[in-house]
Amino acid sequence: MEEYIKEAESLLMHTYSRYQIILDRGEGVYLYDTNGKKYLDFGAGIAVFALGYGNREYNDALKAQLDKLIHTSNYFYNVPSVKAASKFTKASGMDRVFFTNSGTEAIEGAIKLARKYYYKKHQRGDSQIIAMNRSFHGRSMGALSVTGQPSYREAFEPLIGGVVFADLNSIEDIKAKINDRTCAILLEPVQAEGGVYPAGEEYLKELKKLCEERDILLIFDEIQCGMGRCGSMFVWQEYGVKPDILTSAKALGCGVPVGAFGAVEKVCMAFEPGDHGTTYGGNPFTAAAVNAVFDQYEKLDLLNHVKEISSYLELQLDELAKSHNAIKERRGKGLLQGLEFEYPVKDIILKAMDNNLILFSAGSNVLRFVPPLVITREHVDEMIEILKKVIS
Ligand SMILES: Cc1ncc(COP(=O)(O)O)c(C=O)c1O
């Protein structure tokens, strides 16, 4: 393992402080490193692997598509992408979809679509987007421009213009920042990377009203919190607050790189041929993954499972928080939970890995829990036992 890590450090760009582990294979909700050490996975490859590792039908669907056709380009139609579009629009409530290769590209597409909608209406290219402080939307230049964390942005400025930031859950702040040039308000219904902060129901409802009154587009980034992680297929369905544009990725392909942005019909119509494109997006292979994911969600009744198992996880995390003074707060929704500590959690994460548990942070002081959606009570108990030991 040490040899490969040394080689990796000499060949790969230094964009990550990686953990000193090489993961080799997965089984259910467990991962194994190249030395054979077993880990309980409460990270799911950053909220990606919803189905757990080694889901037979998902794997078989990918293998079958691999042997048939992997790529066509978007000059042609392909059946898996039509099926995936049907499943995605049905599940998300959006009317049309554009498949991308990642979350950040889904955000790029959403920004372009919102700008084009404004441009068609006003014949002016001076639109503004209101995004949220503490948000995270990805690493490309457009996505960085709407990411409300200076540490990610500063070295890469100037970014795209026309973005202002507001505080999540403050309708007053939004009102103060809206003007005639506002084309869209963009937020994660549950801020993930920024520290696990859910948006309040009343706030979302007021936001929607405000957007409707002024024909401003509401964009939900459900790349991390969507696809069943918070109990409904998408978080907007929990509150009945439907966005005009919705982005998805991560669990959408369960490890096969695919993202999507969908929108309601009147917004979709702003795009014309030539406005946007991608070589790979929606190719038969990634679309087969999307289809297999949606099929497995249905077969495993995953949404109901998440509702049930997440209330158990919340209970156990609340107990843990009560008995440890260093834990300030539990926050989150469904299987996207955070525990905020008085101090940075880096050492807890390292010690948890020593003790066979994979966990991530969300910001410096928050432990993030984003396990595969198929976890059981036994897995929650096992995680809590390890965590208790590590914190002590
Ligand atoms: C809410 C949110 N939006 C966008 C992204 C970017 O997605 P990707 O890393 O696939 O580009 C992430 C990734 O963590 C995310 O959590």
GROMACS .gro file of C-alpha atoms and ligand atoms in nm:
model
  408
    1MET     CA    1   0.000   0.000   0.000
    2GLU     CA    2   0.281   0.242   0.094
    3GLU     CA    3   0.452   0.191  -0.244
    4TYR     CA    4   0.137   0.279  -0.441
    5ILE     CA    5   0.071   0.584  -0.223
    6LYS     CA    6   0.425   0.705  -0.289
    7GLU     CA    7   0.378   0.657  -0.664
    8ALA     CA    8   0.040   0.831  -0.655
    9GLU     CA    9   0.194   1.130  -0.478
   10SER     CA   10   0.456   1.159  -0.749
   11LEU     CA   11   0.210   1.132  -1.041
   12LEU     CA   12  -0.118   1.293  -0.941
   13MET     CA   13  -0.169   1.667  -0.900
   14HIS     CA   14  -0.169   1.781  -0.542
   15THR     CA   15  -0.532   1.885  -0.522
   16TYR     CA   16  -0.629   1.658  -0.231
   17SER     CA   17  -0.499   1.572   0.114
   18ARG     CA   18  -0.590   1.208   0.074
   19TYR     CA   19  -0.628   0.961   0.358
   20GLN     CA   20  -0.340   0.712   0.356
   21ILE     CA   21  -0.557   0.422   0.243
   22ILE     CA   22  -0.601   0.252  -0.093
   23LEU     CA   23  -0.953   0.117  -0.127
   24ASP     CA   24  -0.976  -0.202  -0.324
   25ARG     CA   25  -1.326  -0.351  -0.317
   26GLY     CA   26  -1.668  -0.311  -0.167
   27GLU     CA   27  -1.942  -0.538  -0.038
   28GLY     CA   28  -2.276  -0.402   0.082
   29VAL     CA   29  -2.189  -0.112   0.313
   30TYR     CA   30  -1.833  -0.228   0.377
   31LEU     CA   31  -1.512  -0.135   0.196
   32TYR     CA   32  -1.180  -0.319   0.201
   33ASP     CA   33  -0.834  -0.170   0.148
   34THR     CA   34  -0.552  -0.341  -0.042
   35ASN     CA   35  -0.422  -0.486   0.288
   36GLY     CA   36  -0.761  -0.651   0.345
   37LYS     CA   37  -0.869  -0.419   0.629
   38LYS     CA   38  -1.248  -0.381   0.648
   39TYR     CA   39  -1.428  -0.045   0.693
   40LEU     CA   40  -1.790   0.039   0.767
   41ASP     CA   41  -1.869   0.309   0.511
   42PHE     CA   42  -2.062   0.614   0.632
   43GLY     CA   43  -1.930   0.828   0.346
   44ALA     CA   44  -2.056   0.639   0.037
   45GLY     CA   45  -1.791   0.802  -0.184
   46ILE     CA   46  -1.931   1.144  -0.078
   47ALA     CA   47  -2.301   1.062  -0.082
   48VAL     CA   48  -2.280   0.871  -0.408
   49PHE     CA   49  -2.312   0.498  -0.355
   50ALA     CA   50  -2.675   0.486  -0.241
   51LEU     CA   51  -2.727   0.119  -0.334
   52GLY     CA   52  -2.426  -0.013  -0.146
   53TYR     CA   53  -2.147  -0.204  -0.315
   54GLY     CA   54  -2.207  -0.507  -0.531
   55ASN     CA   55  -2.579  -0.469  -0.608
   56ARG     CA   56  -2.611  -0.758  -0.851
   57GLU     CA   57  -2.883  -0.619  -1.078
   58TYR     CA   58  -2.718  -0.278  -1.105
   59ASN     CA   59  -2.384  -0.442  -1.194
   60ASP     CA   60  -2.547  -0.675  -1.447
   61ALA     CA   61  -2.728  -0.385  -1.617
   62LEU     CA   62  -2.395  -0.203  -1.660
   63LYS     CA   63  -2.223  -0.514  -1.793
   64ALA     CA   64  -2.501  -0.576  -2.045
   65GLN     CA   65  -2.486  -0.218  -2.174
   66LEU     CA   66  -2.106  -0.234  -2.190
   67ASP     CA   67  -2.126  -0.525  -2.433
   68LYS     CA   68  -2.397  -0.359  -2.640
   69LEU     CA   69  -2.303   0.008  -2.689
   70ILE     CA   70  -2.120   0.256  -2.467
   71HIS     CA   71  -2.130   0.581  -2.661
   72THR     CA   72  -2.305   0.739  -2.956
   73SER     CA   73  -2.264   1.122  -2.924
   74ASN     CA   74  -2.568   1.345  -2.902
   75TYR     CA   75  -2.602   1.361  -3.281
   76PHE     CA   76  -2.814   1.047  -3.237
   77TYR     CA   77  -3.087   0.924  -3.005
   78ASN     CA   78  -3.030   0.621  -2.783
   79VAL     CA   79  -3.292   0.413  -2.603
   80PRO     CA   80  -3.133   0.404  -2.252
   81SER     CA   81  -3.122   0.786  -2.239
   82VAL     CA   82  -3.488   0.818  -2.342
   83LYS     CA   83  -3.580   0.573  -2.064
   84ALA     CA   84  -3.357   0.757  -1.816
   85ALA     CA   85  -3.514   1.091  -1.914
   86SER     CA   86  -3.859   0.944  -1.855
   87LYS     CA   87  -3.760   0.810  -1.513
   88PHE     CA   88  -3.583   1.129  -1.410
   89THR     CA   89  -3.863   1.365  -1.512
   90LYS     CA   90  -4.124   1.145  -1.345
   91ALA     CA   91  -3.923   1.126  -1.022
   92SER     CA   92  -3.823   1.493  -1.011
   93GLY     CA   93  -4.140   1.663  -1.138
   94MET     CA   94  -3.936   1.843  -1.403
   95ASP     CA   95  -4.066   1.842  -1.763
   96ARG     CA   96  -3.739   1.794  -1.948
   97VAL     CA   97  -3.384   1.702  -1.860
   98PHE     CA   98  -3.030   1.749  -1.989
   99PHE     CA   99  -2.779   1.482  -1.881
  100THR     CA  100  -2.428   1.595  -1.786
  101ASN     CA  101  -2.111   1.419  -1.669
  102SER     CA  102  -2.093   1.561  -1.318
  103GLY     CA  103  -2.262   1.782  -1.061
  104THR     CA  104  -2.061   2.089  -1.144
  105GLU     CA  105  -2.169   2.064  -1.509
  106ALA     CA  106  -2.532   2.035  -1.401
  107ILE     CA  107  -2.487   2.366  -1.219
  108GLU     CA  108  -2.323   2.521  -1.526
  109GLY     CA  109  -2.624   2.415  -1.732
  110ALA     CA  110  -2.869   2.550  -1.474
  111ILE     CA  111  -2.692   2.888  -1.471
  112LYS     CA  112  -2.692   2.906  -1.850
  113LEU     CA  113  -3.059   2.811  -1.873
  114ALA     CA  114  -3.160   3.075  -1.614
  115ARG     CA  115  -2.956   3.341  -1.793
  116LYS     CA  116  -3.104   3.248  -2.130
  117TYR     CA  117  -3.458   3.262  -1.988
  118TYR     CA  118  -3.389   3.618  -1.865
  119TYR     CA  119  -3.220   3.713  -2.192
  120LYS     CA  120  -3.515   3.598  -2.401
  121LYS     CA  121  -3.753   3.795  -2.182
  122HIS     CA  122  -3.557   4.120  -2.162
  123GLN     CA  123  -3.321   4.102  -2.461
  124ARG     CA  124  -3.043   4.210  -2.221
  125GLY     CA  125  -2.740   4.022  -2.089
  126ASP     CA  126  -2.726   4.187  -1.747
  127SER     CA  127  -2.893   3.926  -1.527
  128GLN     CA  128  -2.803   3.851  -1.165
  129ILE     CA  129  -2.825   3.531  -0.961
  130ILE     CA  130  -2.870   3.526  -0.586
  131ALA     CA  131  -2.681   3.233  -0.430
  132MET     CA  132  -2.628   3.147  -0.064
  133ASN     CA  133  -2.345   3.206   0.177
  134ARG     CA  134  -2.186   2.877   0.291
  135SER     CA  135  -2.312   2.698  -0.024
  136PHE     CA  136  -2.113   2.454  -0.238
  137HIS     CA  137  -2.195   2.396  -0.604
  138GLY     CA  138  -1.878   2.254  -0.760
  139ARG     CA  139  -1.534   2.342  -0.896
  140SER     CA  140  -1.584   2.469  -1.251
  141MET     CA  141  -1.568   2.847  -1.295
  142GLY     CA  142  -1.945   2.895  -1.314
  143ALA     CA  143  -2.013   2.669  -1.017
  144LEU     CA  144  -1.738   2.839  -0.815
  145SER     CA  145  -1.898   3.174  -0.895
  146VAL     CA  146  -2.215   3.072  -0.710
  147THR     CA  147  -2.032   2.891  -0.427
  148GLY     CA  148  -2.059   3.101  -0.111
  149GLN     CA  149  -1.730   3.005   0.050
  150PRO     CA  150  -1.440   3.246  -0.021
  151SER     CA  151  -1.171   2.983   0.043
  152TYR     CA  152  -1.276   2.789  -0.268
  153ARG     CA  153  -1.301   3.098  -0.486
  154GLU     CA  154  -1.037   3.354  -0.408
  155ALA     CA  155  -0.738   3.215  -0.597
  156PHE     CA  156  -0.942   3.178  -0.916
  157GLU     CA  157  -1.098   3.521  -0.944
  158PRO     CA  158  -1.222   3.692  -1.153
  159LEU     CA  159  -1.513   3.446  -1.174
  160ILE     CA  160  -1.832   3.505  -1.372
  161GLY     CA  161  -2.009   3.823  -1.266
  162GLY     CA  162  -2.366   3.895  -1.171
  163VAL     CA  163  -2.374   3.686  -0.854
  164VAL     CA  164  -2.475   3.817  -0.511
  165PHE     CA  165  -2.489   3.615  -0.190
  166ALA     CA  166  -2.755   3.599   0.079
  167ASP     CA  167  -2.786   3.411   0.409
  168LEU     CA  168  -2.981   3.085   0.398
  169ASN     CA  169  -3.308   3.103   0.591
  170SER     CA  170  -3.322   3.485   0.593
  171ILE     CA  171  -3.607   3.604   0.373
  172GLU     CA  172  -3.519   3.963   0.470
  173ASP     CA  173  -3.173   3.920   0.321
  174ILE     CA  174  -3.324   3.788  -0.004
  175LYS     CA  175  -3.566   4.082  -0.019
  176ALA     CA  176  -3.278   4.323   0.031
  177LYS     CA  177  -3.084   4.167  -0.255
  178ILE     CA  178  -3.355   4.115  -0.517
  179ASN     CA  179  -3.371   4.372  -0.793
  180ASP     CA  180  -3.500   4.402  -1.151
  181ARG     CA  181  -3.196   4.215  -1.279
  182THR     CA  182  -3.244   3.907  -1.058
  183CYS     CA  183  -3.303   3.609  -1.287
  184ALA     CA  184  -3.273   3.326  -1.034
  185ILE     CA  185  -3.227   3.226  -0.672
  186LEU     CA  186  -3.008   2.920  -0.627
  187LEU     CA  187  -2.981   2.709  -0.313
  188GLU     CA  188  -2.923   2.362  -0.175
  189PRO     CA  189  -3.242   2.269   0.018
  190VAL     CA  190  -2.999   2.109   0.263
  191GLN     CA  191  -2.656   2.272   0.247
  192ALA     CA  192  -2.414   1.978   0.262
  193GLU     CA  193  -2.044   2.065   0.223
  194GLY     CA  194  -2.095   2.397   0.400
  195GLY     CA  195  -2.176   2.226   0.732
  196VAL     CA  196  -2.513   2.044   0.694
  197TYR     CA  197  -2.767   2.327   0.726
  198PRO     CA  198  -3.126   2.248   0.618
  199ALA     CA  199  -3.342   2.526   0.473
  200GLY     CA  200  -3.657   2.586   0.676
  201GLU     CA  201  -3.999   2.495   0.534
  202GLU     CA  202  -4.151   2.842   0.585
  203TYR     CA  203  -3.846   3.005   0.431
  204LEU     CA  204  -3.874   2.789   0.119
  205LYS     CA  205  -4.246   2.862   0.088
  206GLU     CA  206  -4.190   3.237   0.115
  207LEU     CA  207  -3.907   3.215  -0.133
  208LYS     CA  208  -4.131   3.039  -0.382
  209LYS     CA  209  -4.401   3.305  -0.340
  210LEU     CA  210  -4.150   3.581  -0.395
  211CYS     CA  211  -4.014   3.410  -0.706
  212GLU     CA  212  -4.362   3.363  -0.852
  213GLU     CA  213  -4.457   3.724  -0.791
  214ARG     CA  214  -4.150   3.852  -0.976
  215ASP     CA  215  -4.096   3.577  -1.237
  216ILE     CA  216  -3.763   3.487  -1.079
  217LEU     CA  217  -3.650   3.126  -1.127
  218LEU     CA  218  -3.604   2.909  -0.821
  219ILE     CA  219  -3.314   2.665  -0.866
  220PHE     CA  220  -3.261   2.379  -0.622
  221ASP     CA  221  -2.923   2.208  -0.619
  222GLU     CA  222  -3.019   1.856  -0.509
  223ILE     CA  223  -2.689   1.703  -0.616
  224GLN     CA  224  -2.607   1.583  -0.265
  225CYS     CA  225  -2.937   1.603  -0.076
  226GLY     CA  226  -3.161   1.459  -0.350
  227MET     CA  227  -3.210   1.107  -0.490
  228GLY     CA  228  -3.378   0.981  -0.175
  229ARG     CA  229  -3.109   1.083   0.072
  230CYS     CA  230  -3.349   1.296   0.273
  231GLY     CA  231  -3.650   1.063   0.254
  232SER     CA  232  -3.835   1.183  -0.057
  233MET     CA  233  -3.685   1.132  -0.400
  234PHE     CA  234  -3.610   1.506  -0.403
  235VAL     CA  235  -3.620   1.739  -0.103
  236TRP     CA  236  -3.866   1.980  -0.269
  237GLN     CA  237  -4.127   1.704  -0.244
  238GLU     CA  238  -4.097   1.707   0.137
  239TYR     CA  239  -4.227   2.065   0.143
  240GLY     CA  240  -4.429   2.090  -0.177
  241VAL     CA  241  -4.202   2.374  -0.290
  242LYS     CA  242  -4.128   2.294  -0.652
  243PRO     CA  243  -3.826   2.458  -0.814
  244ASP     CA  244  -3.821   2.579  -1.175
  245ILE     CA  245  -3.480   2.417  -1.230
  246LEU     CA  246  -3.337   2.122  -1.039
  247THR     CA  247  -2.986   1.977  -1.047
  248SER     CA  248  -2.890   1.620  -0.963
  249ALA     CA  249  -2.578   1.399  -0.973
  250LYS     CA  250  -2.398   1.176  -0.718
  251ALA     CA  251  -2.649   0.895  -0.640
  252LEU     CA  252  -2.812   0.944  -0.982
  253GLY     CA  253  -2.554   0.709  -1.132
  254CYS     CA  254  -2.432   0.549  -0.809
  255GLY     CA  255  -2.067   0.580  -0.910
  256VAL     CA  256  -2.098   0.605  -1.286
  257PRO     CA  257  -2.029   0.973  -1.359
  258VAL     CA  258  -2.359   1.132  -1.453
  259GLY     CA  259  -2.542   1.448  -1.355
  260ALA     CA  260  -2.856   1.619  -1.476
  261PHE     CA  261  -3.042   1.945  -1.477
  262GLY     CA  262  -3.414   1.944  -1.532
  263ALA     CA  263  -3.660   2.229  -1.561
  264VAL     CA  264  -4.028   2.306  -1.604
  265GLU     CA  265  -4.149   2.345  -1.961
  266LYS     CA  266  -4.167   2.727  -1.987
  267VAL     CA  267  -3.804   2.749  -1.871
  268CYS     CA  268  -3.679   2.463  -2.091
  269MET     CA  269  -3.816   2.647  -2.394
  270ALA     CA  270  -3.555   2.921  -2.346
  271PHE     CA  271  -3.288   2.683  -2.481
  272GLU     CA  272  -3.260   2.646  -2.856
  273PRO     CA  273  -3.042   2.409  -3.060
  274GLY     CA  274  -2.681   2.517  -3.022
  275ASP     CA  275  -2.725   2.678  -2.680
  276HIS     CA  276  -2.576   2.390  -2.484
  277GLY     CA  277  -2.410   2.055  -2.548
  278THR     CA  278  -2.180   1.776  -2.433
  279THR     CA  279  -1.997   1.490  -2.600
  280TYR     CA  280  -2.063   1.224  -2.336
  281GLY     CA  281  -2.369   1.344  -2.143
  282GLY     CA  282  -2.657   1.095  -2.160
  283ASN     CA  283  -2.462   0.829  -2.345
  284PRO     CA  284  -2.606   0.476  -2.339
  285PHE     CA  285  -2.371   0.354  -2.066
  286THR     CA  286  -2.431   0.630  -1.812
  287ALA     CA  287  -2.802   0.629  -1.897
  288ALA     CA  288  -2.813   0.253  -1.829
  289ALA     CA  289  -2.672   0.331  -1.484
  290VAL     CA  290  -2.946   0.590  -1.421
  291ASN     CA  291  -3.213   0.339  -1.527
  292ALA     CA  292  -3.070   0.066  -1.305
  293VAL     CA  293  -3.053   0.308  -1.009
  294PHE     CA  294  -3.418   0.412  -1.041
  295ASP     CA  295  -3.522   0.045  -1.084
  296GLN     CA  296  -3.336  -0.055  -0.769
  297TYR     CA  297  -3.484   0.233  -0.566
  298GLU     CA  298  -3.827   0.101  -0.654
  299LYS     CA  299  -3.745  -0.264  -0.600
  300LEU     CA  300  -3.579  -0.204  -0.263
  301ASP     CA  301  -3.848   0.047  -0.155
  302LEU     CA  302  -3.556   0.271  -0.065
  303LEU     CA  303  -3.751   0.589   0.012
  304ASN     CA  304  -3.951   0.421   0.287
  305HIS     CA  305  -3.638   0.252   0.413
  306VAL     CA  306  -3.458   0.589   0.437
  307LYS     CA  307  -3.748   0.742   0.631
  308GLU     CA  308  -3.739   0.459   0.882
  309ILE     CA  309  -3.364   0.416   0.922
  310SER     CA  310  -3.292   0.789   0.934
  311SER     CA  311  -3.516   0.845   1.235
  312TYR     CA  312  -3.320   0.571   1.412
  313LEU     CA  313  -2.991   0.734   1.311
  314GLU     CA  314  -3.117   1.074   1.435
  315LEU     CA  315  -3.213   0.922   1.768
  316GLN     CA  316  -2.874   0.760   1.816
  317LEU     CA  317  -2.687   1.076   1.716
  318ASP     CA  318  -2.902   1.281   1.956
  319GLU     CA  319  -2.815   1.039   2.238
  320LEU     CA  320  -2.449   1.070   2.152
  321ALA     CA  321  -2.472   1.450   2.144
  322LYS     CA  322  -2.642   1.453   2.487
  323SER     CA  323  -2.367   1.250   2.647
  324HIS     CA  324  -2.070   1.439   2.500
  325ASN     CA  325  -2.015   1.803   2.593
  326ALA     CA  326  -1.790   1.863   2.294
  327ILE     CA  327  -2.084   1.807   2.057
  328LYS     CA  328  -2.270   2.134   2.006
  329GLU     CA  329  -2.551   2.026   1.779
  330ARG     CA  330  -2.696   1.762   1.548
  331ARG     CA  331  -2.839   1.896   1.222
  332GLY     CA  332  -2.966   1.743   0.902
  333LYS     CA  333  -3.239   1.561   0.721
  334GLY     CA  334  -3.277   1.191   0.646
  335LEU     CA  335  -2.943   1.027   0.579
  336LEU     CA  336  -2.761   1.359   0.543
  337GLN     CA  337  -2.669   1.434   0.903
  338GLY     CA  338  -2.406   1.647   1.072
  339LEU     CA  339  -2.268   1.664   1.425
  340GLU     CA  340  -2.106   1.996   1.506
  341PHE     CA  341  -1.817   1.977   1.754
  342GLU     CA  342  -1.647   2.249   1.959
  343TYR     CA  343  -1.323   2.171   1.776
  344PRO     CA  344  -1.201   2.050   1.433
  345VAL     CA  345  -1.307   1.690   1.362
  346LYS     CA  346  -1.005   1.587   1.153
  347ASP     CA  347  -0.854   1.373   1.430
  348ILE     CA  348  -1.187   1.201   1.495
  349ILE     CA  349  -1.205   1.106   1.127
  350LEU     CA  350  -0.850   0.968   1.127
  351LYS     CA  351  -0.906   0.771   1.447
  352ALA     CA  352  -1.239   0.642   1.315
  353MET     CA  353  -1.054   0.506   1.011
  354ASP     CA  354  -0.801   0.336   1.239
  355ASN     CA  355  -1.105   0.178   1.403
  356ASN     CA  356  -1.260   0.058   1.076
  357LEU     CA  357  -1.512   0.338   1.017
  358ILE     CA  358  -1.517   0.581   0.722
  359LEU     CA  359  -1.667   0.923   0.795
  360PHE     CA  360  -1.622   1.263   0.632
  361SER     CA  361  -1.640   1.621   0.754
  362ALA     CA  362  -1.848   1.912   0.628
  363GLY     CA  363  -1.641   2.217   0.709
  364SER     CA  364  -1.383   2.192   0.985
  365ASN     CA  365  -1.599   2.124   1.293
  366VAL     CA  366  -1.881   1.912   1.153
  367LEU     CA  367  -1.880   1.533   1.118
  368ARG     CA  368  -2.092   1.434   0.819
  369PHE     CA  369  -2.294   1.111   0.798
  370VAL     CA  370  -2.390   1.018   0.440
  371PRO     CA  371  -2.400   0.636   0.435
  372PRO     CA  372  -2.530   0.417   0.153
  373LEU     CA  373  -2.912   0.435   0.173
  374VAL     CA  374  -2.932   0.059   0.233
  375ILE     CA  375  -2.781   0.070   0.585
  376THR     CA  376  -2.964  -0.114   0.864
  377ARG     CA  377  -3.003  -0.051   1.239
  378GLU     CA  378  -2.714  -0.290   1.301
  379HIS     CA  379  -2.488  -0.073   1.089
  380VAL     CA  380  -2.600   0.239   1.278
  381ASP     CA  381  -2.528   0.066   1.610
  382GLU     CA  382  -2.188  -0.048   1.487
  383MET     CA  383  -2.102   0.308   1.374
  384ILE     CA  384  -2.216   0.461   1.706
  385GLU     CA  385  -2.007   0.213   1.909
  386ILE     CA  386  -1.694   0.298   1.711
  387LEU     CA  387  -1.763   0.670   1.733
  388LYS     CA  388  -1.818   0.658   2.110
  389LYS     CA  389  -1.485   0.485   2.153
  390VAL     CA  390  -1.307   0.731   1.923
  391ILE     CA  391  -1.453   1.043   2.088
  392SER     CA  392  -1.374   0.915   2.435
  393LIG     C1  393  -2.458   2.037  -0.353
  393LIG     C2  394  -2.349   2.008  -0.450
  393LIG     N1  395  -2.351   2.066  -0.571
  393LIG     C3  396  -2.256   2.041  -0.663
  393LIG     C4  397  -2.151   1.954  -0.637
  393LIG     C5  398  -2.047   1.927  -0.742
  393LIG     O1  399  -2.063   1.798  -0.793
  393LIG     P1  400  -1.942   1.724  -0.869
  393LIG     O2  401  -1.834   1.700  -0.768
  393LIG     O3  402  -2.003   1.598  -0.923
  393LIG     O4  403  -1.896   1.814  -0.978
  393LIG     C6  404  -2.144   1.892  -0.512
  393LIG     C7  405  -2.032   1.801  -0.479
  393LIG     O5  406  -2.003   1.773  -0.367
  393LIG     C8  407  -2.246   1.919  -0.416
  393LIG     O6  408  -2.244   1.862  -0.295
   0.00000   0.00000   0.00000
